[in-house]
Short mmCIF file of C-alpha atoms in Angstrom, two decimals:
data_model
loop_
_atom_site.label_atom_id
_atom_site.label_comp_id
_atom_site.label_asym_id
_atom_site.label_seq_id
_atom_site.Cartn_x
_atom_site.Cartn_y
_atom_site.Cartn_z
CA MET A 1 0.00 0.00 0.00
CA ARG A 2 2.89 2.33 0.83
CA ASN A 3 4.36 1.81 -2.66
CA HIS A 4 1.04 2.76 -4.26
CA LEU A 5 0.90 5.94 -2.20
CA LEU A 6 4.46 6.91 -3.19
CA LEU A 7 3.67 6.14 -6.83
CA PHE A 8 0.51 8.32 -6.61
CA ILE A 9 2.49 11.22 -5.06
CA ALA A 10 5.23 10.93 -7.69
CA ALA A 11 2.67 10.94 -10.51
CA GLY A 12 0.93 13.99 -9.00
CA THR A 13 4.24 15.84 -8.64
CA PHE A 14 5.14 15.02 -12.25
CA MET A 15 1.76 16.31 -13.47
CA LEU A 16 2.03 19.54 -11.48
CA SER A 17 5.55 20.20 -12.69
CA GLY A 18 4.16 20.29 -16.25
CA CYS A 19 1.88 23.19 -15.17
CA ASN A 20 4.90 25.31 -14.27
CA LYS A 21 6.43 25.16 -17.70
CA PRO A 22 7.83 28.61 -18.63
CA ALA A 23 5.99 30.50 -21.34
CA HIS A 24 7.34 30.23 -24.85
CA LYS A 25 9.40 33.28 -25.73
CA PRO A 26 9.67 33.93 -29.44
CA SER A 27 13.12 33.96 -30.94
CA PRO A 28 14.26 37.14 -32.72
CA ASP A 29 13.26 35.53 -36.04
CA GLU A 30 9.72 34.77 -34.79
CA LYS A 31 7.05 37.42 -34.53
CA ALA A 32 5.23 37.61 -31.22
CA PRO A 33 1.45 37.43 -31.58
CA ALA A 34 -0.32 40.76 -31.18
CA PRO A 35 -2.08 41.08 -27.84
CA ALA A 36 -5.86 40.83 -28.01
CA ALA A 37 -7.73 44.06 -27.49
CA VAL A 38 -9.31 44.24 -24.06
CA ASN A 39 -12.18 46.48 -25.21
CA SER A 40 -13.29 46.29 -28.78
CA GLU A 41 -13.36 49.64 -30.52
CA VAL A 42 -16.83 51.17 -30.45
CA PRO A 43 -17.70 52.96 -33.68
CA ASN A 44 -18.40 56.71 -33.55
CA ASN A 45 -21.78 56.22 -35.23
CA LEU A 46 -24.42 53.55 -35.05
CA LYS A 47 -26.12 53.12 -38.43
CA ILE A 48 -29.79 52.24 -37.97
CA GLU A 49 -32.24 51.43 -40.74
CA PHE A 50 -35.88 52.00 -39.81
CA SER A 51 -38.48 50.24 -41.95
CA GLY A 52 -42.04 49.01 -41.80
CA THR A 53 -44.77 47.41 -43.89
CA GLU A 54 -47.56 49.95 -43.29
CA ASN A 55 -48.44 53.12 -45.17
CA PHE A 56 -47.09 55.87 -42.93
CA THR A 57 -48.64 59.34 -42.87
CA ILE A 58 -46.20 61.79 -41.33
CA LYS A 59 -47.56 65.21 -40.35
CA ASN A 60 -44.72 66.03 -37.90
CA PRO A 61 -41.26 65.01 -39.19
CA LYS A 62 -39.45 65.56 -35.83
CA LEU A 63 -38.46 62.45 -33.88
CA LYS A 64 -35.99 61.51 -31.18
CA VAL A 65 -33.90 58.32 -31.25
CA SER A 66 -32.38 57.16 -27.95
CA LEU A 67 -29.74 54.50 -27.22
CA TYR A 68 -29.95 52.61 -23.92
CA GLY A 69 -27.57 50.11 -22.32
CA VAL A 70 -28.02 47.52 -19.60
CA ASP A 71 -26.08 44.61 -18.09
CA GLU A 72 -27.22 41.54 -20.02
CA MET A 73 -27.00 39.38 -16.87
CA LEU A 74 -29.23 41.55 -14.66
CA ALA A 75 -32.92 40.82 -15.16
CA ASP A 76 -34.48 43.72 -13.29
CA ALA A 77 -31.84 46.43 -13.66
CA PRO A 78 -33.05 49.66 -15.22
CA ALA A 79 -31.53 50.60 -18.56
CA THR A 80 -29.26 53.64 -18.76
CA LEU A 81 -29.69 56.34 -21.39
CA ILE A 82 -26.39 56.55 -23.25
CA THR A 83 -27.21 59.07 -25.97
CA GLU A 84 -30.11 60.55 -27.90
CA LYS A 85 -30.48 62.74 -30.94
CA ASP A 86 -33.27 64.57 -32.77
CA TYR A 87 -33.95 63.89 -36.46
CA GLU A 88 -36.43 64.93 -39.12
CA GLN A 89 -37.93 62.35 -41.49
CA THR A 90 -40.76 62.66 -43.96
CA SER A 91 -40.98 59.03 -45.06
CA VAL A 92 -40.33 55.44 -43.98
CA PRO A 93 -37.97 53.60 -44.61
CA PHE A 94 -34.99 55.75 -43.64
CA THR A 95 -31.47 55.30 -42.26
CA ILE A 96 -29.75 57.41 -39.61
CA ASP A 97 -26.30 57.65 -38.07
CA LEU A 98 -26.61 57.93 -34.30
CA PRO A 99 -23.43 59.27 -32.65
CA VAL A 100 -22.21 56.88 -29.92
CA PRO A 101 -19.66 57.87 -27.27
CA LYS A 102 -16.52 55.73 -27.21
CA ASP A 103 -17.06 55.03 -23.50
CA ALA A 104 -20.66 53.81 -23.98
CA GLU A 105 -20.31 50.78 -21.71
CA SER A 106 -18.79 52.85 -18.89
CA LYS A 107 -21.95 55.02 -18.81
CA ILE A 108 -24.17 52.04 -17.88
CA ASN A 109 -25.27 52.09 -14.24
CA PRO A 110 -25.02 49.69 -12.47
CA LYS A 111 -21.72 48.77 -14.10
CA PRO A 112 -22.07 45.60 -16.19
CA ALA A 113 -20.52 42.53 -14.60
CA GLY A 114 -20.90 40.71 -17.89
CA PRO A 115 -21.64 41.75 -21.44
CA ALA A 116 -23.68 44.88 -22.04
CA LYS A 117 -26.86 44.85 -24.12
CA TYR A 118 -28.00 47.88 -26.12
CA TYR A 119 -31.34 48.86 -27.60
CA VAL A 120 -32.90 51.91 -29.22
CA ASN A 121 -36.14 53.75 -28.61
CA VAL A 122 -38.08 56.18 -30.81
CA SER A 123 -40.21 59.04 -29.56
CA TRP A 124 -42.23 60.47 -32.46
CA ASP A 125 -45.39 62.56 -32.53
CA SER A 126 -45.79 61.69 -36.19
CA ASP A 127 -49.50 62.60 -36.31
CA GLY A 128 -48.76 66.11 -35.01
CA ASN A 129 -51.26 66.14 -32.12
CA GLY A 130 -48.63 67.28 -29.60
CA LYS A 131 -48.19 63.92 -27.81
CA ALA A 132 -45.70 61.23 -28.81
CA GLY A 133 -46.35 57.51 -28.35
CA GLU A 134 -50.13 57.63 -28.64
CA LYS A 135 -52.64 56.09 -31.04
CA GLY A 136 -51.82 57.21 -34.59
CA ASP A 137 -48.10 57.78 -33.95
CA ILE A 138 -45.24 55.82 -35.51
CA PHE A 139 -43.68 53.53 -32.94
CA ILE A 140 -41.28 50.57 -32.74
CA ASP A 141 -42.89 47.28 -33.80
CA TYR A 142 -42.06 45.17 -30.73
CA ASP A 143 -44.26 42.37 -32.08
CA LYS A 144 -41.94 41.92 -35.02
CA GLN A 145 -38.60 42.32 -33.20
CA PHE A 146 -37.21 43.95 -30.06
CA PRO A 147 -34.91 46.84 -31.09
CA ASN A 148 -31.65 45.36 -29.77
CA VAL A 149 -28.57 46.76 -31.49
CA LYS A 150 -24.88 45.90 -31.50
CA LEU A 151 -22.24 48.60 -31.37
CA ASN A 152 -20.36 47.51 -34.46
CA ASN A 153 -20.00 48.75 -38.01
CA GLU A 154 -23.00 46.82 -39.33
CA THR A 155 -26.31 48.49 -40.19
CA GLN A 156 -28.88 47.61 -37.52
CA LYS A 157 -32.55 47.10 -38.49
CA VAL A 158 -35.49 48.41 -36.47
CA TYR A 159 -39.10 47.87 -37.51
CA LEU A 160 -41.80 50.51 -37.15
CA LYS A 161 -45.60 50.48 -37.10
CA VAL A 162 -48.48 52.86 -36.42
CA LEU A 163 -49.96 52.55 -32.93
CA LYS A 164 -53.62 51.54 -33.07
#
């Protein structure tokens, strides 16, 4: 039994010594791999294409597009407004460039412990009655797709509909 114990300890020591192997240092002829970026570069603008299948009547062209961020892992955390901008549009579909701060994730409160999730919101009194987000106004079509967006260089799609 004592021999088995010594053999087990020797095997364990041999296995652990392999964990302490020094890191490979490239020779002068070898190129060292580039270090991975800790934070991916956030683009200056978020390109968003708004579209819909309805016939839109626009009496008031002024709308506001807002970008919100939240920790993807927190279920009940409130979203944080990151940026918003006013636009004027007279027809749907249309595409906008929404300026995004480079430190977008750092603006989220509470600070994300995991990945951050972003979405957009539209406030538009398109029927011109003085109140946005009411019956007759153009609004995000949440039935078709939630307006999640990724902060990358790809055009993000958001669907619109008329509130009934």
